[in-house]
Short mmCIF file of C-alpha atoms (C1' of nucleotides) in Angstrom, two decimals:
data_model
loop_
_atom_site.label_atom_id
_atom_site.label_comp_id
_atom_site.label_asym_id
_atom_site.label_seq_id
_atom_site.Cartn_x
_atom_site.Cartn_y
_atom_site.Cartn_z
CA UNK A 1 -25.45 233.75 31.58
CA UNK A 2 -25.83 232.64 34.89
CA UNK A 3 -26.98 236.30 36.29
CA UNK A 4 -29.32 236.42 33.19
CA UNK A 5 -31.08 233.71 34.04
CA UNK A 6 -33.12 235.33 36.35
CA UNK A 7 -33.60 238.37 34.46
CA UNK A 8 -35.94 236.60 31.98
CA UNK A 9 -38.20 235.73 34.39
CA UNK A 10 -41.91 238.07 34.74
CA UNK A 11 -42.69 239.36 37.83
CA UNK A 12 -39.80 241.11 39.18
CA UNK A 13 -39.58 243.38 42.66
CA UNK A 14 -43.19 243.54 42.39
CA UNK A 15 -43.78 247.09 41.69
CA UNK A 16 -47.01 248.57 43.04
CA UNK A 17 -48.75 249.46 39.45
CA UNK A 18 -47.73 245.61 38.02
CA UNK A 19 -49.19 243.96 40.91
CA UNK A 20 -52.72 245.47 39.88
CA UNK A 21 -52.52 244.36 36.46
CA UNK A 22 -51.24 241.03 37.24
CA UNK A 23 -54.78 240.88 39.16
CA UNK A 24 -56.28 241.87 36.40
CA UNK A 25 -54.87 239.26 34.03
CA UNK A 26 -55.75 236.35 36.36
CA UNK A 27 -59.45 237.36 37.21
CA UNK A 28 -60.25 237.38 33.05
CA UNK A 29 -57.83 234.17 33.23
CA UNK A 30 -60.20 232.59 36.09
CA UNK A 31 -63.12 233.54 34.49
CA UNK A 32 -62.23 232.67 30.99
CA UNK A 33 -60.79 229.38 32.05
CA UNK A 34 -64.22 228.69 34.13
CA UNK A 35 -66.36 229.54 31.25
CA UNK A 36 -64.31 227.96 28.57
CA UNK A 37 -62.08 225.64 29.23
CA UNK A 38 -58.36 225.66 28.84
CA UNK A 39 -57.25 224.90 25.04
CA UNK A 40 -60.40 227.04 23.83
CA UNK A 41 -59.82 230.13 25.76
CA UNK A 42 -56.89 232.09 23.76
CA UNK A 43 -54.52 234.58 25.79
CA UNK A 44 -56.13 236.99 23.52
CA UNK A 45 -59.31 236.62 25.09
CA UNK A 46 -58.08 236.81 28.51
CA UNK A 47 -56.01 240.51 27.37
CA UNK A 48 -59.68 241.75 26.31
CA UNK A 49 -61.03 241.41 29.31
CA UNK A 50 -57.95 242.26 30.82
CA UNK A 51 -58.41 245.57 28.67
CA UNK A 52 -55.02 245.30 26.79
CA UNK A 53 -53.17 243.83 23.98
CA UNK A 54 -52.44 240.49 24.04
CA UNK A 55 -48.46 240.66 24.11
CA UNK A 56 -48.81 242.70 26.73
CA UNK A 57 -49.92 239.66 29.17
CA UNK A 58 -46.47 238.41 28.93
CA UNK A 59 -44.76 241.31 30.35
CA UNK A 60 -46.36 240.07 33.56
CA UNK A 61 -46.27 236.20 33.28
CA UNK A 62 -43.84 233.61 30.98
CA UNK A 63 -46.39 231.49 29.37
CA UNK A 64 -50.26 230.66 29.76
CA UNK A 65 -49.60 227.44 31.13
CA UNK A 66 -48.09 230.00 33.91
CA UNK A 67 -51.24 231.55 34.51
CA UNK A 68 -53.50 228.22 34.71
CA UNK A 69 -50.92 227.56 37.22
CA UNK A 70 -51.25 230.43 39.64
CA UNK A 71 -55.06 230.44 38.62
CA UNK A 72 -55.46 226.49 39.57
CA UNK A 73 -53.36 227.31 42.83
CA UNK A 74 -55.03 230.74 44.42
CA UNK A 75 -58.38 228.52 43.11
CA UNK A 76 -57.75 225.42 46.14
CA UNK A 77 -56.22 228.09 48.57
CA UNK A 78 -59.24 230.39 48.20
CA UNK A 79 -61.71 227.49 49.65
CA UNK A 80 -59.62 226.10 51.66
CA UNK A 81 -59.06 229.35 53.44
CA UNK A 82 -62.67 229.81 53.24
CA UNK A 83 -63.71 226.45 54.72
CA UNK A 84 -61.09 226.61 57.20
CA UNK A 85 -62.10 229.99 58.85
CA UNK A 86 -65.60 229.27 58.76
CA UNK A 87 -65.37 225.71 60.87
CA UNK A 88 -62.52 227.61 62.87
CA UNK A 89 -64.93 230.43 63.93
CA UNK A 90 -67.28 228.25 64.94
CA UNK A 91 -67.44 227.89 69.10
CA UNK A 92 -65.14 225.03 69.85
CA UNK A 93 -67.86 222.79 71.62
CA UNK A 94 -70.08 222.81 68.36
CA UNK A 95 -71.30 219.37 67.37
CA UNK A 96 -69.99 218.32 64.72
CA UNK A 97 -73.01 218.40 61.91
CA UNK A 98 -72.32 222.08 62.58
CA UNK A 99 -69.15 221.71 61.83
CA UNK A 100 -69.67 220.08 58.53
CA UNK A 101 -72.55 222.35 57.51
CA UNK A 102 -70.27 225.33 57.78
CA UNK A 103 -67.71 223.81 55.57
CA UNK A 104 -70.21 222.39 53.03
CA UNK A 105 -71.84 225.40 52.90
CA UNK A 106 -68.18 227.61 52.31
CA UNK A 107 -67.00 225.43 49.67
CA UNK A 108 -70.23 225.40 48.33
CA UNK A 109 -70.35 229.25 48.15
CA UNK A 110 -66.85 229.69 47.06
CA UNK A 111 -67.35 227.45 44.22
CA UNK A 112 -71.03 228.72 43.23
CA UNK A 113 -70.59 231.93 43.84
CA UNK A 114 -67.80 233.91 44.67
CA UNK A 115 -64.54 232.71 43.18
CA UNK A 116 -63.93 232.18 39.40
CA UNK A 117 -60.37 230.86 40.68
CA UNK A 118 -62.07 227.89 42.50
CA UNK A 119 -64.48 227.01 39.84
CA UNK A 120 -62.13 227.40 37.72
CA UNK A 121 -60.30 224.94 39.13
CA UNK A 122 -62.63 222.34 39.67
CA UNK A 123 -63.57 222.31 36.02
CA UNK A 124 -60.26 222.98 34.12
CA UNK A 125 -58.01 220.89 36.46
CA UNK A 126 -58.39 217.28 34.91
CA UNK A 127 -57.17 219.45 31.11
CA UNK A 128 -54.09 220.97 32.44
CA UNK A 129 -50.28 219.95 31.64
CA UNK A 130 -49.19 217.05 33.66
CA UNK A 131 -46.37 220.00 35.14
CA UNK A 132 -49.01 222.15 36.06
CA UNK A 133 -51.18 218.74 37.85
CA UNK A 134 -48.74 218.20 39.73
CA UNK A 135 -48.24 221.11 41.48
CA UNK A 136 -51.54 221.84 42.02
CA UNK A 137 -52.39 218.27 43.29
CA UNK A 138 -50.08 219.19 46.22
CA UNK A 139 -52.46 222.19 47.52
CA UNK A 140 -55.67 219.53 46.73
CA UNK A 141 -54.04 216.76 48.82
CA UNK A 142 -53.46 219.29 51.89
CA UNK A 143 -57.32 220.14 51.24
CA UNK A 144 -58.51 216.80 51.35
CA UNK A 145 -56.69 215.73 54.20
CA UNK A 146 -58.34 218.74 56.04
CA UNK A 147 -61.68 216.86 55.13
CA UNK A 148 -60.21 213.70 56.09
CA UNK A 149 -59.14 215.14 59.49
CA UNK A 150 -62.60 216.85 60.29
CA UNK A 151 -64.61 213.64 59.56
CA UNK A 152 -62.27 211.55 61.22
CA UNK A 153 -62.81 213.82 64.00
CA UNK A 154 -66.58 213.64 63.61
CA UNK A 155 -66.39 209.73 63.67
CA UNK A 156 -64.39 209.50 66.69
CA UNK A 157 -67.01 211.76 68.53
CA UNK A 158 -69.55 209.73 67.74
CA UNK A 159 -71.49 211.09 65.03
CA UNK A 160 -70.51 209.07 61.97
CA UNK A 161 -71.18 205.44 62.29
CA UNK A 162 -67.98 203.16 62.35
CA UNK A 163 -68.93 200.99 59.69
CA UNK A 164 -68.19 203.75 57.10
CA UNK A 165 -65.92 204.34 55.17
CA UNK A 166 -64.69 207.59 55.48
CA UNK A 167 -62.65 207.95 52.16
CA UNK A 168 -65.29 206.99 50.53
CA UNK A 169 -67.69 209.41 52.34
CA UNK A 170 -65.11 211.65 52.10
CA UNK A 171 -64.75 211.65 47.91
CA UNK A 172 -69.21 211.30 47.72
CA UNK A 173 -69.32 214.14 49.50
CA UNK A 174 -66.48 216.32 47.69
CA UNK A 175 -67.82 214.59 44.35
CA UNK A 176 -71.66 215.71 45.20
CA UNK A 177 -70.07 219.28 45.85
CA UNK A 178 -67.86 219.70 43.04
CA UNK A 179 -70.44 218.24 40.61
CA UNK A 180 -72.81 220.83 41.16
CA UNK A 181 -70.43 223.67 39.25
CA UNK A 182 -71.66 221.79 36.47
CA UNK A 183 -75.55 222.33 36.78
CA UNK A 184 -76.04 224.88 39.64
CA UNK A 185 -77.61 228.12 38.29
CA UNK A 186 -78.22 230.21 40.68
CA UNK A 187 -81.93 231.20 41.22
CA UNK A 188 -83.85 228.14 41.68
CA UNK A 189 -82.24 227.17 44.52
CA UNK A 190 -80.02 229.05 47.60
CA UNK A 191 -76.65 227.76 47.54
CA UNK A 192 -77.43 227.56 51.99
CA UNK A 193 -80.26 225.43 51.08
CA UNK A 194 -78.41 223.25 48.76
CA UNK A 195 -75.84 222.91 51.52
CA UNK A 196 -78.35 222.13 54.23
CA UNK A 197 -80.10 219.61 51.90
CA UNK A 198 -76.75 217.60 51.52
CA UNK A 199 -75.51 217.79 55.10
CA UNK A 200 -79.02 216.14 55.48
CA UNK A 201 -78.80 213.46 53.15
CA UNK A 202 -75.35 212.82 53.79
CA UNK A 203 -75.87 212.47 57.73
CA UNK A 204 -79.21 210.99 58.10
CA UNK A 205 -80.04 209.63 55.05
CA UNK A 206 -82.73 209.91 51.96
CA UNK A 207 -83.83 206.53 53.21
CA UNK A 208 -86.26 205.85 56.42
CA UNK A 209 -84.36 205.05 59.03
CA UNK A 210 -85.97 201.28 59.57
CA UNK A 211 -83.60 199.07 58.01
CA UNK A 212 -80.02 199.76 60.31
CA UNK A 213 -80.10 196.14 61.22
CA UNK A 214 -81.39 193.78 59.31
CA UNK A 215 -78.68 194.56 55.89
CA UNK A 216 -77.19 190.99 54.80
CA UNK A 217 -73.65 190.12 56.33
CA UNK A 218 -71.82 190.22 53.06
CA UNK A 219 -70.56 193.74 51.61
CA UNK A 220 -70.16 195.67 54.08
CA UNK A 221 -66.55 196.60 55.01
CA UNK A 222 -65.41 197.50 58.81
CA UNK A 223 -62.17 198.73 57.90
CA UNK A 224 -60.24 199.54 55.06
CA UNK B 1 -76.01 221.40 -6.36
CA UNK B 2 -79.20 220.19 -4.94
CA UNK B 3 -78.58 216.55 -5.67
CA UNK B 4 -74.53 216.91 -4.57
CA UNK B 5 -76.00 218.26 -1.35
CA UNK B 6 -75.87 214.84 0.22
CA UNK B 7 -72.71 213.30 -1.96
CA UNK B 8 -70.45 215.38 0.35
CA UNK B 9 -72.11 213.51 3.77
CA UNK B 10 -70.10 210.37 4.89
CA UNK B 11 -71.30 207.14 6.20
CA UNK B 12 -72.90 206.84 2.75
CA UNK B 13 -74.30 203.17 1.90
CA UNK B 14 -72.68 201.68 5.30
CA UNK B 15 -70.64 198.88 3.45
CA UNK B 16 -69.44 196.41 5.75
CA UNK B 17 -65.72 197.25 5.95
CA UNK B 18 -66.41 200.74 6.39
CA UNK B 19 -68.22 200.35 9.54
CA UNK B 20 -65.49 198.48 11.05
CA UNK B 21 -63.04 201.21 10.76
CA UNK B 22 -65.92 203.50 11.60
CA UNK B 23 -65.67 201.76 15.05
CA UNK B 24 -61.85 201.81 15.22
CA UNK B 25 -62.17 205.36 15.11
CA UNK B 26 -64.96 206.27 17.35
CA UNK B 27 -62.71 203.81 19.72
CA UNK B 28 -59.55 205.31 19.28
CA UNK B 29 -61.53 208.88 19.79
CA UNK B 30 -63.32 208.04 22.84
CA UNK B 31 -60.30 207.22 24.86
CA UNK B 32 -58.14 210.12 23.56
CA UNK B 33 -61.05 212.69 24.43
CA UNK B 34 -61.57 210.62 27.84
CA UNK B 35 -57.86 210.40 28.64
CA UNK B 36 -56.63 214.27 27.42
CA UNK B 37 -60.00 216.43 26.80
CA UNK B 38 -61.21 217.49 23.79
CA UNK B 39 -58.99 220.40 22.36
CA UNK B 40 -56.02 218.50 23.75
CA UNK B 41 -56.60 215.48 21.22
CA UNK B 42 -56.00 215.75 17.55
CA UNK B 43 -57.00 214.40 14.34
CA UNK B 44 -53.97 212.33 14.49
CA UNK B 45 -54.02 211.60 17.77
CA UNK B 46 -57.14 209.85 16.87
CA UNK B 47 -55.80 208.27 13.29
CA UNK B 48 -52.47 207.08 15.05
CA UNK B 49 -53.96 204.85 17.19
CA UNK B 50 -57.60 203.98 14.93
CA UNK B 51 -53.38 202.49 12.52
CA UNK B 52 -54.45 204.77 9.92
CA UNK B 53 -53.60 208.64 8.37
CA UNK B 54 -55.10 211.89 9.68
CA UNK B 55 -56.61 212.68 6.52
CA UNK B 56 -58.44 208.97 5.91
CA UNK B 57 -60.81 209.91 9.02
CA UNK B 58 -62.46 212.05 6.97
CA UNK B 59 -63.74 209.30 4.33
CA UNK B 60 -65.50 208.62 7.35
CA UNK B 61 -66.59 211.58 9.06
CA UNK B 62 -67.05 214.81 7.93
CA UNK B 63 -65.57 216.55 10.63
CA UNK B 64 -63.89 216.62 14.77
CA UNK B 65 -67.01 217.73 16.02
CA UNK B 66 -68.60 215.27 14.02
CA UNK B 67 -67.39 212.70 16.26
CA UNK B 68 -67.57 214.10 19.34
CA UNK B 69 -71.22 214.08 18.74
CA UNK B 70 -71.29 210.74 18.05
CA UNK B 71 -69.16 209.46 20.98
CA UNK B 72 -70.57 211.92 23.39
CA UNK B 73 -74.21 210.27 22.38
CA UNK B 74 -73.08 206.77 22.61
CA UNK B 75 -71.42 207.44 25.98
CA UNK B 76 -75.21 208.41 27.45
CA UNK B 77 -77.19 205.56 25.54
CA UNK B 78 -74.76 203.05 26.74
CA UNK B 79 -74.99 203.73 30.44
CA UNK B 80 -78.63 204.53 29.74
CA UNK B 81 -79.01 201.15 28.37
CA UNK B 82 -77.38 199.22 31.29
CA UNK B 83 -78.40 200.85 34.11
CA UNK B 84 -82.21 200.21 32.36
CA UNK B 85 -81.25 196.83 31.76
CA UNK B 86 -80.25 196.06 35.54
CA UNK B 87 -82.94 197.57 37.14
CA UNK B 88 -85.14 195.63 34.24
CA UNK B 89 -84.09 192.49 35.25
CA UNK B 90 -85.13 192.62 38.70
CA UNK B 91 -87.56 190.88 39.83
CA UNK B 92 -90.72 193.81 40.05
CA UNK B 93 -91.40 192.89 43.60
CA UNK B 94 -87.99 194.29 44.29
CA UNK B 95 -87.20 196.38 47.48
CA UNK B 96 -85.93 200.37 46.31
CA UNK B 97 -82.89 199.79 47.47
CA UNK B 98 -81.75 196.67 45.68
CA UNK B 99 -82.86 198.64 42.28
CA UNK B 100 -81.38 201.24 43.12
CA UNK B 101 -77.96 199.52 44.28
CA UNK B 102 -78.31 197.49 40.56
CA UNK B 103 -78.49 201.47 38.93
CA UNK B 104 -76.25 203.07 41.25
CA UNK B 105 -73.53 199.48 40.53
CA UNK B 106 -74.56 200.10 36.57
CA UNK B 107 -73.73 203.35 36.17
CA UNK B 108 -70.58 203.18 37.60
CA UNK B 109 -69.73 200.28 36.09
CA UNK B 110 -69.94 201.73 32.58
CA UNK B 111 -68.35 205.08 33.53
CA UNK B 112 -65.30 203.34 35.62
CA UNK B 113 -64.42 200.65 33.80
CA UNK B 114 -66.69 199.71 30.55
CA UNK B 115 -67.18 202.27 28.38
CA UNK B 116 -64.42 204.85 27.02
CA UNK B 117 -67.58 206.34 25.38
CA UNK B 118 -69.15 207.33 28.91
CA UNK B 119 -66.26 208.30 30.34
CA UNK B 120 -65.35 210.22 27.76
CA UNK B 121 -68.93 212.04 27.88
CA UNK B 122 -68.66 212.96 31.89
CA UNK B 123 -65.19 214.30 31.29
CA UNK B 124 -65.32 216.22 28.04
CA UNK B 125 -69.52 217.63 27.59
CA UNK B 126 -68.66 220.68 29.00
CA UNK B 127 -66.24 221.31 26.37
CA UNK B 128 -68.01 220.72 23.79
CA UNK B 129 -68.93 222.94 21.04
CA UNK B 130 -72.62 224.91 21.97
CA UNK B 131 -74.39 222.73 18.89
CA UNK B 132 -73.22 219.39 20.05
CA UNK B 133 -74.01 219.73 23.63
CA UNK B 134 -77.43 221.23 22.40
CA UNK B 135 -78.28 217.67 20.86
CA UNK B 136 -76.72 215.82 23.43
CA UNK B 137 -78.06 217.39 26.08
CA UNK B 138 -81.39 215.91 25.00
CA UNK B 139 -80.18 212.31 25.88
CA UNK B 140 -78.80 213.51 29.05
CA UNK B 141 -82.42 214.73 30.14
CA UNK B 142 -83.97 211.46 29.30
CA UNK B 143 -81.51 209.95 31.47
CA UNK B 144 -82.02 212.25 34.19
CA UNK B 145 -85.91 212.08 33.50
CA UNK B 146 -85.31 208.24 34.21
CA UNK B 147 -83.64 208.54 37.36
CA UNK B 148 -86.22 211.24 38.43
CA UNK B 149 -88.82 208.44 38.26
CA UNK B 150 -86.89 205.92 40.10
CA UNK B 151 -86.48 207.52 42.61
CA UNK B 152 -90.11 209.36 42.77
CA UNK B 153 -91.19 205.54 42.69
CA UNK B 154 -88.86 204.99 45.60
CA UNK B 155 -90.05 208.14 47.79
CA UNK B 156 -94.13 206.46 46.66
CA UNK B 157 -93.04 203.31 47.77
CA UNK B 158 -91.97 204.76 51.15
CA UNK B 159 -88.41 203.86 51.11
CA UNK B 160 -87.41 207.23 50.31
CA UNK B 161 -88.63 210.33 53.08
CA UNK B 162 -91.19 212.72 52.26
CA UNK B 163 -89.11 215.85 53.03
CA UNK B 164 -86.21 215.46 50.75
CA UNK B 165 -85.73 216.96 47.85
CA UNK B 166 -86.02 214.75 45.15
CA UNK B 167 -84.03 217.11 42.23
CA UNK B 168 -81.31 217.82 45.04
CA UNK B 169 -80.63 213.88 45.67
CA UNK B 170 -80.87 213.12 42.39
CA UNK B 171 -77.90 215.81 41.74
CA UNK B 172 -76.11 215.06 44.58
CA UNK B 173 -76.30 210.76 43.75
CA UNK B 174 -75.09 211.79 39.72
CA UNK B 175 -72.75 214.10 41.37
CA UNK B 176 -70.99 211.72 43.50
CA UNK B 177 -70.90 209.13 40.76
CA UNK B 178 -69.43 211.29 38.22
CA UNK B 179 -67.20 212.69 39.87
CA UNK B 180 -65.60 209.24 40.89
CA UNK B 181 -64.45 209.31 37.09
CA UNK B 182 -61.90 212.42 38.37
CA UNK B 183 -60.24 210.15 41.37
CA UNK B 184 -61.25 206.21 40.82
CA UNK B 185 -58.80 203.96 40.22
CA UNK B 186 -58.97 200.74 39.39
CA UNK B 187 -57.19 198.60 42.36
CA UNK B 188 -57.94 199.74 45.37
CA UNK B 189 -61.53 199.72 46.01
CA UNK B 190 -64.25 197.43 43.57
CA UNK B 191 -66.33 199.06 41.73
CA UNK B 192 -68.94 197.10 43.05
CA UNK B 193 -68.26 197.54 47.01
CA UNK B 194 -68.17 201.48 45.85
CA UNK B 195 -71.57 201.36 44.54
CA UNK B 196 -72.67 199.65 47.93
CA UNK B 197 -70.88 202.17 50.20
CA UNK B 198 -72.44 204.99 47.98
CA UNK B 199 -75.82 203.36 48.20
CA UNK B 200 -75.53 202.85 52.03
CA UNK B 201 -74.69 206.29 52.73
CA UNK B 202 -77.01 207.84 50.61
CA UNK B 203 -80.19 205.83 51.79
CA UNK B 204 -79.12 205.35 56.01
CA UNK B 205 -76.72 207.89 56.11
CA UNK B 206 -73.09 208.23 57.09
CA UNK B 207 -74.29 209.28 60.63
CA UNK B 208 -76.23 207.59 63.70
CA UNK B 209 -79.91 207.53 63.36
CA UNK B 210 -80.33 210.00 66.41
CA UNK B 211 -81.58 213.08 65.58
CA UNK B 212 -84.41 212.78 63.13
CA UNK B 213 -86.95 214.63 65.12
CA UNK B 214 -84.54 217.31 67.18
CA UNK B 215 -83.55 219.67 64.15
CA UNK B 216 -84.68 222.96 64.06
CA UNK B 217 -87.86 224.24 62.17
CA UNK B 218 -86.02 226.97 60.08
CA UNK B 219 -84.27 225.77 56.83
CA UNK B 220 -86.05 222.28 56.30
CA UNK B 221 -87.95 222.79 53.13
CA UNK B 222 -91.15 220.51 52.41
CA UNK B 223 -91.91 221.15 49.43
CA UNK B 224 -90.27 223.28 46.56
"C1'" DT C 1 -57.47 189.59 -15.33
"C1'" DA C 2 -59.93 193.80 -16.36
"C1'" DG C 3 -62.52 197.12 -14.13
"C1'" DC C 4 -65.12 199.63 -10.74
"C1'" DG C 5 -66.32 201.17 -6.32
"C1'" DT C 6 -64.26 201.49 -1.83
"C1'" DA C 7 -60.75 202.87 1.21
"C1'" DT C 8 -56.32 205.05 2.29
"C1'" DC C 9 -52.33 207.92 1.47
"C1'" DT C 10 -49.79 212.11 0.88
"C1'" DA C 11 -48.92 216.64 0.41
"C1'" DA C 12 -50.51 221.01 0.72
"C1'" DC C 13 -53.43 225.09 2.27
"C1'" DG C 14 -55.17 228.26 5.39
"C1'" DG C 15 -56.02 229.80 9.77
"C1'" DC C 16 -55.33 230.39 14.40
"C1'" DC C 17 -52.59 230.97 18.27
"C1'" DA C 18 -48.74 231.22 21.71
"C1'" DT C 19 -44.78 233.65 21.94
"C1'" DT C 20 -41.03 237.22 20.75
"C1'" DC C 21 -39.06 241.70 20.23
"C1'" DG C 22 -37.97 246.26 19.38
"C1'" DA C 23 -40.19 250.54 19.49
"C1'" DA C 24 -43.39 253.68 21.65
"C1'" DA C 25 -45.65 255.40 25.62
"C1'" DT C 26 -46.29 256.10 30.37
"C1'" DT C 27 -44.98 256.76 35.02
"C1'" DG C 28 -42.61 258.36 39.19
"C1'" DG C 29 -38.69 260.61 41.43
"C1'" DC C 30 -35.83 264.71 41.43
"C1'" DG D 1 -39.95 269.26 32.95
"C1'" DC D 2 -36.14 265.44 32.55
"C1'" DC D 3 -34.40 260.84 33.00
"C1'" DA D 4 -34.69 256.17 33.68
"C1'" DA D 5 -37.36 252.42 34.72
"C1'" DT D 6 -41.72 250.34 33.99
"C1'" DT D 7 -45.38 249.10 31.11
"C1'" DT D 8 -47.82 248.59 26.80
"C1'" DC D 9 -48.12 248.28 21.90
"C1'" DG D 10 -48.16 246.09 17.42
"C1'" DA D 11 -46.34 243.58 14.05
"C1'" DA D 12 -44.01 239.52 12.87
"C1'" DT D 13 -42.71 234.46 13.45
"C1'" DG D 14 -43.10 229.80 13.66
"C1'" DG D 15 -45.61 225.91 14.56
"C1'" DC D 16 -49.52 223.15 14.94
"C1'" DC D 17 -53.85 221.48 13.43
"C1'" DG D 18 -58.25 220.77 10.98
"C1'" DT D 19 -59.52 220.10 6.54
"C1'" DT D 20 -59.20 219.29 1.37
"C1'" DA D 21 -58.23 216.91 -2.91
"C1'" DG D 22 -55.96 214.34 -6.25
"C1'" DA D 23 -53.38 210.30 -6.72
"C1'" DT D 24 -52.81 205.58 -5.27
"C1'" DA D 25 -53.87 201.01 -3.57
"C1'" DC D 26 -57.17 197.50 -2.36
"C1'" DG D 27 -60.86 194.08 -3.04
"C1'" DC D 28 -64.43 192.16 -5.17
"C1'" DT D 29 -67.18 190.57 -9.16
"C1'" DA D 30 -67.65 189.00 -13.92
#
DNA sequence: TAGCGTATCTAACGGCCATTCGAAATTGGC
DNA sequence: GCCAATTTCGAATGGCCGTTAGATACGCTA
């Protein structure tokens, strides 16, 4: 039993043919899951779209809780890769609110507009098995320790005030993001101008910059 | 059958003991949906901890979505109600941003660590069947409507800049909030100190008051 | 304490859904 | 065009879950 074990499992010496349909399977997962949520969508609906019966699907994966796995995964690697390249391919002496409008604006993007997998994510994450959670959670901390690490680097050069706190500007600014795959339609509004409008707000405020000074003593936190 | 029509409803003559339990249940509801989503919970989920059967819920409602509905509604009137109440009791000669620090310290207060029944709405609405977010989504818009006119009455007031967006910071200020219900824990960080780093940020920004006047012309919008 | 409305229990039904499995079909190498 | 491996089919299984309904218990009033 101990050579069988492995023989159970799906996806064996990736043969050309299965890696399509595997594909095909997780982009009707990603979408499904995005539209629908987990427990409502039914692997049946995911082998319609993936044009095939719904037995079929596990030929190519063990269970669905397999596929919101891999789904919930390529979903965090997708921006991440996205947000890294574009603030990586941006000239090394750019300031930084460059820097941070490039990566609101991929995230933005990939979650608005060009991967199921990441939208996907950000709305089905908080239903999944506590199994699948914590796997995923892994690829989400690296993520937000990128953020961490480019504000952080932003506040040392001088463009985020001291006084902030930059986990909490961190999870505003994530939380303003990721909240927007729950209303953002596209049409109304550009998902660049959306992006530009919170890199405003974010940096220099909604509020007239008078009052810097003359807040009361109590409240305000230096460190953490 | 025209007269049995309305024998098969529940909540008939609300007798006293009957709206107790009533309560138990929406209770007992609330937190399930809020802790493990909607499809994840079931009847007896529910019943187990409301100390009663899975089948007695339904001498009191006539079916799952049935309460859903009623604890998604609850879960906006009762933030509605406090954040109403806290700017309310202000005195009216109040600066913008102390109302909008007693809203912004509100809202967050219900959703983080009062009310099951708001939580339970910001995590589970979008799962919700298509006819109970129709009717809840009415709520929702008077609640956004009311926020829309705070913070119109702000940008009047001049505490609030003429060139910002007023639909994109209200989204981005819900968004942030909201979305603390995915990471907040109690412990760390006070609800309260939260509410004033997200209010600080928001209105002076996380950035040094430099460059108000040296952006670029292309991308600012002025009106919509 | 008899009796009536109120509230709960218990067992069952019916449907849906993830998963299994053996048979059929398809594919690629020779 | 044949064989073996790969892939898909389709029907069946078993379990869970929302919902129902009749029987049972509870609590109050007279």
């Amino acid at each position: 039993m101990s050579q069988q074990e492995v023989s159970t499992r799906s996806r064996r010496t990736s043969h050309p043919k299965s890696a399509i349909t595997r594909q095909r399977i997780l982009d009707a997962a990603a979408r499904a899951f995005s539209l629908k949520g987990y427990a409502a969508t039914t692997i049946n609906d995911i082998a319609m779209t993936a044009e095939m019966q719904g037995g079929s699907i596990y030929y190519h994966f063990e269970s669905k809780d397999d596929i919101l796995q891999e789904v919930l995964d390529v979903g965090i690697t997708r921006v991440f890769s996205a947000v890294r390249l574009a603030v990586g391919s941006l000239p090394a002496s750019s300031a930084f609110s460059e820097k941070l409008e490039a990566a609101v604006t991929a995230h933005l993007t990939m979650l608005l507009q060009q991967s199921d997998y990441t939208s996907a994510n950000i709305r089905v994450f908080e239903q999944a098995p506590a199994a699948v959670k914590r796997q995923n959670r892994k690829l989400r901390a690296a993520y937000g320790e990128y953020w961490g690490r480019l504000l952080s680097e932003g506040q040392r050069a001088g463009a985020i005030r001291r006084d902030v706190d930059l986990m909490v500007l961190r999870l505003l600014l994530l939380g303003a993001m990721n909240w927007a795959a729950t209303w953002y339609r596209p049409g109304d509004l550009a998902v660049s101008e959306l992006a530009q409008n919170v890199c405003d707000i974010v940096l220099n405020g909604a509020g007239l910059d008078s009052n810097h000074l003359e807040r009361s003593s109590k409240g305000r936190r230096a460190r953490s």
